[in-house]
Backbone as ProteinMPNN parsed JSONL, in Angstrom:
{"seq_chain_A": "XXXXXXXXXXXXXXXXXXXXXXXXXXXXXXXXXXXXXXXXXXXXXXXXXXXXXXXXXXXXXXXXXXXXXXXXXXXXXXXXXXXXXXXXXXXXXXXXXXXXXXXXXXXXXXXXXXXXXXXXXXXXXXXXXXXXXXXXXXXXXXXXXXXX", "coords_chain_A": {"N_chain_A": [[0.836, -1.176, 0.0], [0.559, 2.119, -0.877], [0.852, 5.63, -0.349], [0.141, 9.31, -0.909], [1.012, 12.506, 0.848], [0.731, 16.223, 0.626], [2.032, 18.912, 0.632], [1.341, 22.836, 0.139], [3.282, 25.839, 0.43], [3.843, 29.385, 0.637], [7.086, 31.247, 0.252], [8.655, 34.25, 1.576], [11.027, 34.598, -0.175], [13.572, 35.042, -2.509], [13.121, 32.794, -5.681], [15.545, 31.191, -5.95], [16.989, 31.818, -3.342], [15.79, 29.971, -2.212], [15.751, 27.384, -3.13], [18.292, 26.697, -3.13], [18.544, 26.304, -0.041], [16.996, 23.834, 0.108], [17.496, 22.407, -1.273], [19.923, 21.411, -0.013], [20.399, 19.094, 1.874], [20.518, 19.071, 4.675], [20.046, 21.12, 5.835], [17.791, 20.327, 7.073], [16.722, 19.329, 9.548], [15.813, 21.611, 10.305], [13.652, 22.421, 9.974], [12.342, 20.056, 10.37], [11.291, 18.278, 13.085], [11.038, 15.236, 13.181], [13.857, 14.813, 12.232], [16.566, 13.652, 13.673], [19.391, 13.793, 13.411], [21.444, 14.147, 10.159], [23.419, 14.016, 7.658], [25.507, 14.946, 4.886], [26.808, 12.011, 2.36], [28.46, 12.108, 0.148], [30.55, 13.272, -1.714], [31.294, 16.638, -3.535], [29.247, 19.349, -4.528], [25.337, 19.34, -3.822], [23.227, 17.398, -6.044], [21.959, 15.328, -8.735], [22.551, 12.211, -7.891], [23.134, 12.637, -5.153], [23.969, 11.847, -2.034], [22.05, 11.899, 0.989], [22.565, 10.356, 4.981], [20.061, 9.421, 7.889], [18.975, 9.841, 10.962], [15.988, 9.453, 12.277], [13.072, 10.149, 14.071], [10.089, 8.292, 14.508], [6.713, 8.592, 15.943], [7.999, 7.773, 18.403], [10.431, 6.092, 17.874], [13.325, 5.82, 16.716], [15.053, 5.477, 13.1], [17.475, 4.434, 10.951], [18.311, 6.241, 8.059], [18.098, 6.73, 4.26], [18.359, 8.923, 1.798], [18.265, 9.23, -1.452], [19.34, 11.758, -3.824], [17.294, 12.026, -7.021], [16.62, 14.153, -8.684], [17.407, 17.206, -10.198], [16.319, 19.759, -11.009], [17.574, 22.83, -10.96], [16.1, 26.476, -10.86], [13.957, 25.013, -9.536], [12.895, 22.354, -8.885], [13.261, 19.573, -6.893], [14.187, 16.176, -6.718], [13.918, 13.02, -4.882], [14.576, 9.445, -3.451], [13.753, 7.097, -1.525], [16.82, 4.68, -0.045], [16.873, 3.6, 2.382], [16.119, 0.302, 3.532], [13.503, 0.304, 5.494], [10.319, -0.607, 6.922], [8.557, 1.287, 6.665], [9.35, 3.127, 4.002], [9.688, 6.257, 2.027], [9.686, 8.693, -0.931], [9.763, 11.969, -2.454], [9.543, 14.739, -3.039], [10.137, 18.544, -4.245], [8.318, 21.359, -5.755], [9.135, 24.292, -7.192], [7.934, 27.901, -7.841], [7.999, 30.834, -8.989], [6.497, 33.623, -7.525], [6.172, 36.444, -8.04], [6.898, 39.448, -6.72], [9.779, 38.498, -5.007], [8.89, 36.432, -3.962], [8.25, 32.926, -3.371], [6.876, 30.195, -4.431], [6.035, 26.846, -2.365], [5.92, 23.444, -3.472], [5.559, 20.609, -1.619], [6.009, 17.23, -1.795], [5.016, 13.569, -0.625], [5.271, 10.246, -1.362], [4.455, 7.581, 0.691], [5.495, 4.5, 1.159], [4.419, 1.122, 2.245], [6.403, -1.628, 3.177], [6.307, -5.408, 3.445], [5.61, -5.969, 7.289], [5.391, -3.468, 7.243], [3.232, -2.618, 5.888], [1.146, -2.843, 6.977], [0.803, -0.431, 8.967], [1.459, 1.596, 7.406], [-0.986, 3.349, 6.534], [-1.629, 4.817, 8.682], [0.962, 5.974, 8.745], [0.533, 7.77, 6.769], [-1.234, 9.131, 7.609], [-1.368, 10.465, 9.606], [0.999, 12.013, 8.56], [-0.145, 13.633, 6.923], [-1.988, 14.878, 8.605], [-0.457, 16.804, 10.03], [0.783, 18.33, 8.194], [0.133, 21.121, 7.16], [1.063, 22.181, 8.94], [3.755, 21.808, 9.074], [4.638, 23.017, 6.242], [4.323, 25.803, 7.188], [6.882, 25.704, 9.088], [8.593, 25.172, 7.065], [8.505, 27.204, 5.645], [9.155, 29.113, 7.846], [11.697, 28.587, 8.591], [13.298, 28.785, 6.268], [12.667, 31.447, 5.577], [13.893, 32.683, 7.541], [16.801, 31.444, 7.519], [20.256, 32.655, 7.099]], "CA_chain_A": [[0.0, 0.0, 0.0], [0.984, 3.725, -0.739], [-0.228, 6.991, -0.583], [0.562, 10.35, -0.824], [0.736, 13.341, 1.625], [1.349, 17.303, -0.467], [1.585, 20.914, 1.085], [1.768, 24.042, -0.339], [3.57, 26.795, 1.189], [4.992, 30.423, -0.141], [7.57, 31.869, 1.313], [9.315, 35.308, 1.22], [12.266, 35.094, -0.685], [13.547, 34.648, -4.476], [13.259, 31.028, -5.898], [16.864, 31.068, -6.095], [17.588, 31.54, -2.327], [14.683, 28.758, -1.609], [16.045, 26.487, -3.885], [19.469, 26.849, -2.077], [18.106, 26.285, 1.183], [16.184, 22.78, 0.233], [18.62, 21.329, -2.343], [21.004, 21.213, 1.276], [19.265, 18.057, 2.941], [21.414, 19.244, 5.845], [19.01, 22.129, 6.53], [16.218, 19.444, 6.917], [16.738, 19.373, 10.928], [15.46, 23.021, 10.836], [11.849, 22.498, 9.558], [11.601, 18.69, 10.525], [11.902, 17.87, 14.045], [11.453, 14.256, 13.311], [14.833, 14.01, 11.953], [17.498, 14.305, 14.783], [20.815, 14.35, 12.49], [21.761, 13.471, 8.898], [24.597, 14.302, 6.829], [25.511, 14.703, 3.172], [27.624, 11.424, 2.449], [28.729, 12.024, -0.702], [31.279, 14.396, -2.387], [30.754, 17.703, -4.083], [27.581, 20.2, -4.117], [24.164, 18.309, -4.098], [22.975, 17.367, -7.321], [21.274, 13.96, -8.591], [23.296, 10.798, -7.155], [23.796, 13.137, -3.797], [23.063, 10.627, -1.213], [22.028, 11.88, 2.717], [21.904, 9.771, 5.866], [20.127, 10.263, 8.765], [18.386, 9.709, 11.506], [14.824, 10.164, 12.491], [12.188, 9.835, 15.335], [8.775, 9.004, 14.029], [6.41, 7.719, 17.049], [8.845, 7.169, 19.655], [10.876, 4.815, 17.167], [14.209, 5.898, 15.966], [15.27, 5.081, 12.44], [18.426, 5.157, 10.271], [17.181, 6.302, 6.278], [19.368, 7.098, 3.585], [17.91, 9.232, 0.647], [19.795, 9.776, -3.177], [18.548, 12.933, -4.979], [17.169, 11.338, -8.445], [16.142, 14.859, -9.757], [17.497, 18.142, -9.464], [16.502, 21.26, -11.712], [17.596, 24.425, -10.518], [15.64, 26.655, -8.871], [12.176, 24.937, -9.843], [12.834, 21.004, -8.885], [13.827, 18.303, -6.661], [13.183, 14.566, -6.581], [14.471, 12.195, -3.691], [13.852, 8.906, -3.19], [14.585, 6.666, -0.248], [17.28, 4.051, -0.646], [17.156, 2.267, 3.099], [15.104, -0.401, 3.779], [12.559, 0.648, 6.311], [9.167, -0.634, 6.9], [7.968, 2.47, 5.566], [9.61, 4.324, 2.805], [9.344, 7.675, 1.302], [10.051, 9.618, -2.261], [8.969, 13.008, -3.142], [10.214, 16.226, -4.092], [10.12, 20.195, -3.998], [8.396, 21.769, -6.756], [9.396, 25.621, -6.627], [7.394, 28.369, -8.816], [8.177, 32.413, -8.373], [4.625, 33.891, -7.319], [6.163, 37.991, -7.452], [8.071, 40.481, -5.239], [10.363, 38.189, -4.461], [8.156, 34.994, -3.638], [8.284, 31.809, -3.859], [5.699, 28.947, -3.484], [7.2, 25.72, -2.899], [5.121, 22.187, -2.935], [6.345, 19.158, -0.708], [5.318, 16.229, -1.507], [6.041, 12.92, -0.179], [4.618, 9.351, -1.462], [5.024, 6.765, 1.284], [4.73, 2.885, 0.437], [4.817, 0.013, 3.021], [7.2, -2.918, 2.821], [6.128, -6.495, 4.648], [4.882, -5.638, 7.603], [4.853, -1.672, 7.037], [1.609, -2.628, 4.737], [-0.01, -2.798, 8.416], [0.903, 0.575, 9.283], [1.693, 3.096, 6.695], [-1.552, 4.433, 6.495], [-1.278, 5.452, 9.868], [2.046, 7.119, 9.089], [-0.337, 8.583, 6.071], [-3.064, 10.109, 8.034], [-0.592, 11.631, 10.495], [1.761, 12.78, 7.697], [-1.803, 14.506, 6.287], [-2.583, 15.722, 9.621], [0.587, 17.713, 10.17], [1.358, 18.985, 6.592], [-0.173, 22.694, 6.818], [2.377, 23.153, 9.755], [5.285, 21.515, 8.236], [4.553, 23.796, 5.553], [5.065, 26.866, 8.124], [7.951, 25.203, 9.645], [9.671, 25.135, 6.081], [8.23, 29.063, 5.385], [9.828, 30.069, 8.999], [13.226, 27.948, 8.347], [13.653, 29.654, 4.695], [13.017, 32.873, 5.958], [15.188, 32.652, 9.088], [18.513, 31.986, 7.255], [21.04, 33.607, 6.849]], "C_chain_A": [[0.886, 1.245, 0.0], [0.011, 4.708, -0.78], [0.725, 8.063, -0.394], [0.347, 11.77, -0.268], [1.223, 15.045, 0.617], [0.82, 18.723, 0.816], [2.149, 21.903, 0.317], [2.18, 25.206, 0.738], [3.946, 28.494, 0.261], [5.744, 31.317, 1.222], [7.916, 33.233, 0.708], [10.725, 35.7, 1.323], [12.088, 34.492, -2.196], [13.785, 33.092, -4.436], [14.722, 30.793, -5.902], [17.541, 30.458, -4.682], [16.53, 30.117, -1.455], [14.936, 27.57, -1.875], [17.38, 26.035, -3.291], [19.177, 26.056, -1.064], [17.657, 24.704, 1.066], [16.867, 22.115, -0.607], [20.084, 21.077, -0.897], [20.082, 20.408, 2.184], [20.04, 18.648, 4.303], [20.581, 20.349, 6.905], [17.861, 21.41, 7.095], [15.808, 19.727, 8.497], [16.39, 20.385, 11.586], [14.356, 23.684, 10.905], [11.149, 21.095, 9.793], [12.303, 17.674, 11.671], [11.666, 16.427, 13.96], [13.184, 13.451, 13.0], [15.957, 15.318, 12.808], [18.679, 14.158, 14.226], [20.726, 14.098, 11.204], [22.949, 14.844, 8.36], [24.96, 13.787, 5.26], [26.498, 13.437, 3.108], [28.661, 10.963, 0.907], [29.517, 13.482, -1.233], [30.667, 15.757, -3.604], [29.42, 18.386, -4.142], [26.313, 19.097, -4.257], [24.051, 18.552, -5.718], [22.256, 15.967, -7.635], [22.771, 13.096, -8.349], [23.614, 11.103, -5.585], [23.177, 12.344, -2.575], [23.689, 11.317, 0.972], [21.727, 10.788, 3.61], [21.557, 10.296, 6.951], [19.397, 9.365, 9.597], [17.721, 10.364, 12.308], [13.978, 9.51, 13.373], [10.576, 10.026, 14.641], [8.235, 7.388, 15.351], [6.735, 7.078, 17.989], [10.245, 6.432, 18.86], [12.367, 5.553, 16.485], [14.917, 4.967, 14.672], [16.648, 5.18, 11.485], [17.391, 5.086, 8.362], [18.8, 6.888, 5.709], [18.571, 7.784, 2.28], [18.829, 9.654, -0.416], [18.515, 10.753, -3.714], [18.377, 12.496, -6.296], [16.877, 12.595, -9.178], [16.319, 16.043, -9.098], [17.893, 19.557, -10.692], [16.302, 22.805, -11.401], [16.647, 25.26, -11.137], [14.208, 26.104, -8.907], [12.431, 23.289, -9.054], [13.73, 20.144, -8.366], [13.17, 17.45, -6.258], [14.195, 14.084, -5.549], [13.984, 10.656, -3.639], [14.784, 8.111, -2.032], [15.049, 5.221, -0.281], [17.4, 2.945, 0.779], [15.884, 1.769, 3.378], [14.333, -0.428, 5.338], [11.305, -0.104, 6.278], [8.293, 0.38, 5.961], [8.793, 2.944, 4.873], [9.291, 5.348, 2.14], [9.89, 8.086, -0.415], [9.019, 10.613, -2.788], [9.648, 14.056, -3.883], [9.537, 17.14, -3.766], [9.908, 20.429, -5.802], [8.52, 23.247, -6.404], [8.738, 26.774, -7.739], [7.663, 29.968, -7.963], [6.665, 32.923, -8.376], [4.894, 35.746, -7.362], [6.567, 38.527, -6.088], [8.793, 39.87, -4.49], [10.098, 36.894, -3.448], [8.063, 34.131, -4.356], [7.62, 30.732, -3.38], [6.246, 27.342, -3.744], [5.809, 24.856, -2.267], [5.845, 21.06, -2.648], [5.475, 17.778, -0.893], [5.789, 14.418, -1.203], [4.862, 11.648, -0.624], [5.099, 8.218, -0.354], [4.337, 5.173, 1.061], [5.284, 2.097, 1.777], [5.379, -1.096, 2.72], [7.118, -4.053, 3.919], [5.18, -5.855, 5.92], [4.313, -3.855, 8.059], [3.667, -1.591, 6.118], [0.824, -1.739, 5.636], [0.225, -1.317, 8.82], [1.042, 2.071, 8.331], [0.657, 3.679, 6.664], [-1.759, 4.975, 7.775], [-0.577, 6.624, 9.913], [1.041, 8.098, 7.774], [-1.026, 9.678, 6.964], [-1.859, 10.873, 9.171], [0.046, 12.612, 9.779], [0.886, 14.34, 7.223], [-1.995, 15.793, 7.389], [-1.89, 17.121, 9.686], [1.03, 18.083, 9.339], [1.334, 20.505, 6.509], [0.955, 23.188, 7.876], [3.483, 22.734, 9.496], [5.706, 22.43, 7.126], [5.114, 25.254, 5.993], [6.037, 26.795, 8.422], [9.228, 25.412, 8.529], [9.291, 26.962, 5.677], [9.39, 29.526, 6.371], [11.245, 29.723, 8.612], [13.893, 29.283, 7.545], [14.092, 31.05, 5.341], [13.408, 33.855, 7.067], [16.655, 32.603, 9.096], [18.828, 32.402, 6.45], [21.72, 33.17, 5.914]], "O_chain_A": [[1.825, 1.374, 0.785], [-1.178, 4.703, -1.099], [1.837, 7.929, 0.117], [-0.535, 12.385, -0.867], [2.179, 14.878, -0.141], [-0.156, 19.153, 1.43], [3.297, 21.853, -0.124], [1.5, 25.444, 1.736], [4.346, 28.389, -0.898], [5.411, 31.756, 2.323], [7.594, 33.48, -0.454], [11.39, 36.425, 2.063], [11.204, 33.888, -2.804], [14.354, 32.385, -3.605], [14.853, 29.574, -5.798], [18.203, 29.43, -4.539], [16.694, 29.575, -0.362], [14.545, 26.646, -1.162], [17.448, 24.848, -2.969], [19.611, 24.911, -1.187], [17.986, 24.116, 2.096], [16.673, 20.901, -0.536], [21.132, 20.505, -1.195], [19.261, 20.842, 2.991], [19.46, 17.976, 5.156], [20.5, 20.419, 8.131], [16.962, 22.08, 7.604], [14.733, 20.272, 8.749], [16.431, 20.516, 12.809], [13.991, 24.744, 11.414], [9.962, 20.84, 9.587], [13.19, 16.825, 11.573], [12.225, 15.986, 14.964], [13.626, 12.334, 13.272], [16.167, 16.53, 12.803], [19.377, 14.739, 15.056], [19.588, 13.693, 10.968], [23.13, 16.032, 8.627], [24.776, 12.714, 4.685], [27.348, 13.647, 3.973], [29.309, 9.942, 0.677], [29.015, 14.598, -1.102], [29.695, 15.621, -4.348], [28.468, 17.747, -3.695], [26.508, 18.034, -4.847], [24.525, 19.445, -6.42], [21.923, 15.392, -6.598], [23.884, 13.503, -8.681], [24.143, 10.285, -4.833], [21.977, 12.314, -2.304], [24.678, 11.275, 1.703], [20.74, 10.12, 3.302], [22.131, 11.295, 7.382], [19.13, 8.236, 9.187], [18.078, 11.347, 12.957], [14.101, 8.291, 13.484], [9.975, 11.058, 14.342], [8.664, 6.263, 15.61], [6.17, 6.101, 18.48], [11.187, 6.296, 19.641], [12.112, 5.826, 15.312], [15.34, 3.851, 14.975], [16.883, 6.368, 11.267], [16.503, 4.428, 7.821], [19.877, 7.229, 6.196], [18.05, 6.886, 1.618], [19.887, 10.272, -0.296], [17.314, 10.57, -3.911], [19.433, 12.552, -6.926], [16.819, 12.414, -10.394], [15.854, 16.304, -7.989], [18.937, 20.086, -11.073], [15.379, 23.61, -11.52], [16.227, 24.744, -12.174], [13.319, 26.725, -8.325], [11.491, 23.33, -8.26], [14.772, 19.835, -8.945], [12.082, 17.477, -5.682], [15.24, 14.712, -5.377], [12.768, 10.59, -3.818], [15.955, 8.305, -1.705], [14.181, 4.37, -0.478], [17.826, 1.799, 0.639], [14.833, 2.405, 3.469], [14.699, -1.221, 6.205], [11.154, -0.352, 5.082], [7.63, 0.233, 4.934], [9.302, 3.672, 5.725], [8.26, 5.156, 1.496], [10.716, 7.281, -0.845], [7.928, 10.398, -3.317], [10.138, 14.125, -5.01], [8.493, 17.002, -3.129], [10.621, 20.068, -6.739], [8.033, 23.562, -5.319], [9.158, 26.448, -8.849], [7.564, 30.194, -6.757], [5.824, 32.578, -9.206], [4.029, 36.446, -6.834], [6.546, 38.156, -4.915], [8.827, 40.241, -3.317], [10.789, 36.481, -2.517], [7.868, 34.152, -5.572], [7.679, 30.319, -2.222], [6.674, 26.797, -4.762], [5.038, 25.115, -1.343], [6.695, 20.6, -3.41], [4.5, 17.418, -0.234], [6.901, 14.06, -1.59], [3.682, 11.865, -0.348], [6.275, 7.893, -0.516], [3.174, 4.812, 0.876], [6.368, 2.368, 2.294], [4.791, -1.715, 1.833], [7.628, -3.912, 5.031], [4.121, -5.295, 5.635], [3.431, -3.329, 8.738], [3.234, -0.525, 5.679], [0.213, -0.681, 5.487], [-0.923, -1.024, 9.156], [0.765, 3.236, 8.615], [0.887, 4.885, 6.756], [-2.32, 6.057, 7.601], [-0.813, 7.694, 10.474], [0.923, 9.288, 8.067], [-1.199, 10.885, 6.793], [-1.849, 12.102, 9.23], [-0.091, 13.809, 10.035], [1.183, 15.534, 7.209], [-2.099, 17.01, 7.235], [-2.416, 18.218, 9.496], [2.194, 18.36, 9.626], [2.228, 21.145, 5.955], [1.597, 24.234, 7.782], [4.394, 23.514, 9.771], [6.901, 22.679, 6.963], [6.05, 25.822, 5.43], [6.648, 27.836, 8.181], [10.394, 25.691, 8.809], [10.221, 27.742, 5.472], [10.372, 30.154, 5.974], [11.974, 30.664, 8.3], [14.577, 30.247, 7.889], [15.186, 31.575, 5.553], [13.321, 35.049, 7.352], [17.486, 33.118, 9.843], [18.312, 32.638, 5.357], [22.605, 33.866, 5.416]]}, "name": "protein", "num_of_chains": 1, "seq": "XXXXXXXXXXXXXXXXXXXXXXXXXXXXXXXXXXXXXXXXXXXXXXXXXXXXXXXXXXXXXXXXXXXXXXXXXXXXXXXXXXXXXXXXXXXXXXXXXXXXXXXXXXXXXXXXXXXXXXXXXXXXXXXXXXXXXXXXXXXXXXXXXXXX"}
């Protein structure tokens, strides 16, 4: 079973510096308190093959994940998908569109599929993912337009 969770946000800055900001999985820990470290593990600027690990707290449960960037077109587009074997798994992407005066509306979206016995649960992690999307959305607005 999969499904898919999506938020829209805009923030206030140019697609350029937004695009910056979210093509650096490293920033992730600044809009998504489930994940308590990760690090780029791969050489030179992000780009597709750029592969983060990390680890994350969803429901008490600490996990290690590893995602590779499969798609990455400056300043409008990135894809991700997730390369460790988890119960649950993720792959989505940042679509980024300039909205005027220096705004930018970015959509998050994340498909998550269950593996064995993550069948039994993912829509769980669905309907929570769902729940909490409009403030993850904020969370990535405030981040953006917090650094420096």
């Amino acid at each position: 079973m999969a499904g898919q969770f999506d938020v829209v946000t805009e923030v206030d800055r140019p697609i350029e510096e937004v695009f910056a900001f979210l093509a650096d999985g490293e920033n992730d820990p600044e809009f998504s308190p489930r994940v308590l470290e990760i690090a780029k593990t791969t050489d030179g600027p992000a780009g597709v093959g750029t592969v983060y690990r990390s680890t994350v707290k969803d429901a008490g449960i600490k996990t290690r994940r590893e995602f590779r960037i499969t798609g990455f077109d400056a300043p409008r587009r990135i894809r991700w998908t997730e390369t460790s074997k988890n119960l649950v798994t993720g792959e989505g992407g940042y679509d980024l569109e300039p909205v005027g005066d220096g705004r930018t509306r970015v959509r998050l979206f994340n498909t998550l599929t269950g593996h064995g016995p993550g069948k039994l649960i993912v829509g769980a992690a669905l309907k929570a993912a769902r729940k909490e999307a409009d403030d993850f959305g904020k969370r990535i607005k405030t981040a953006v337009e917090s650094a420096r």
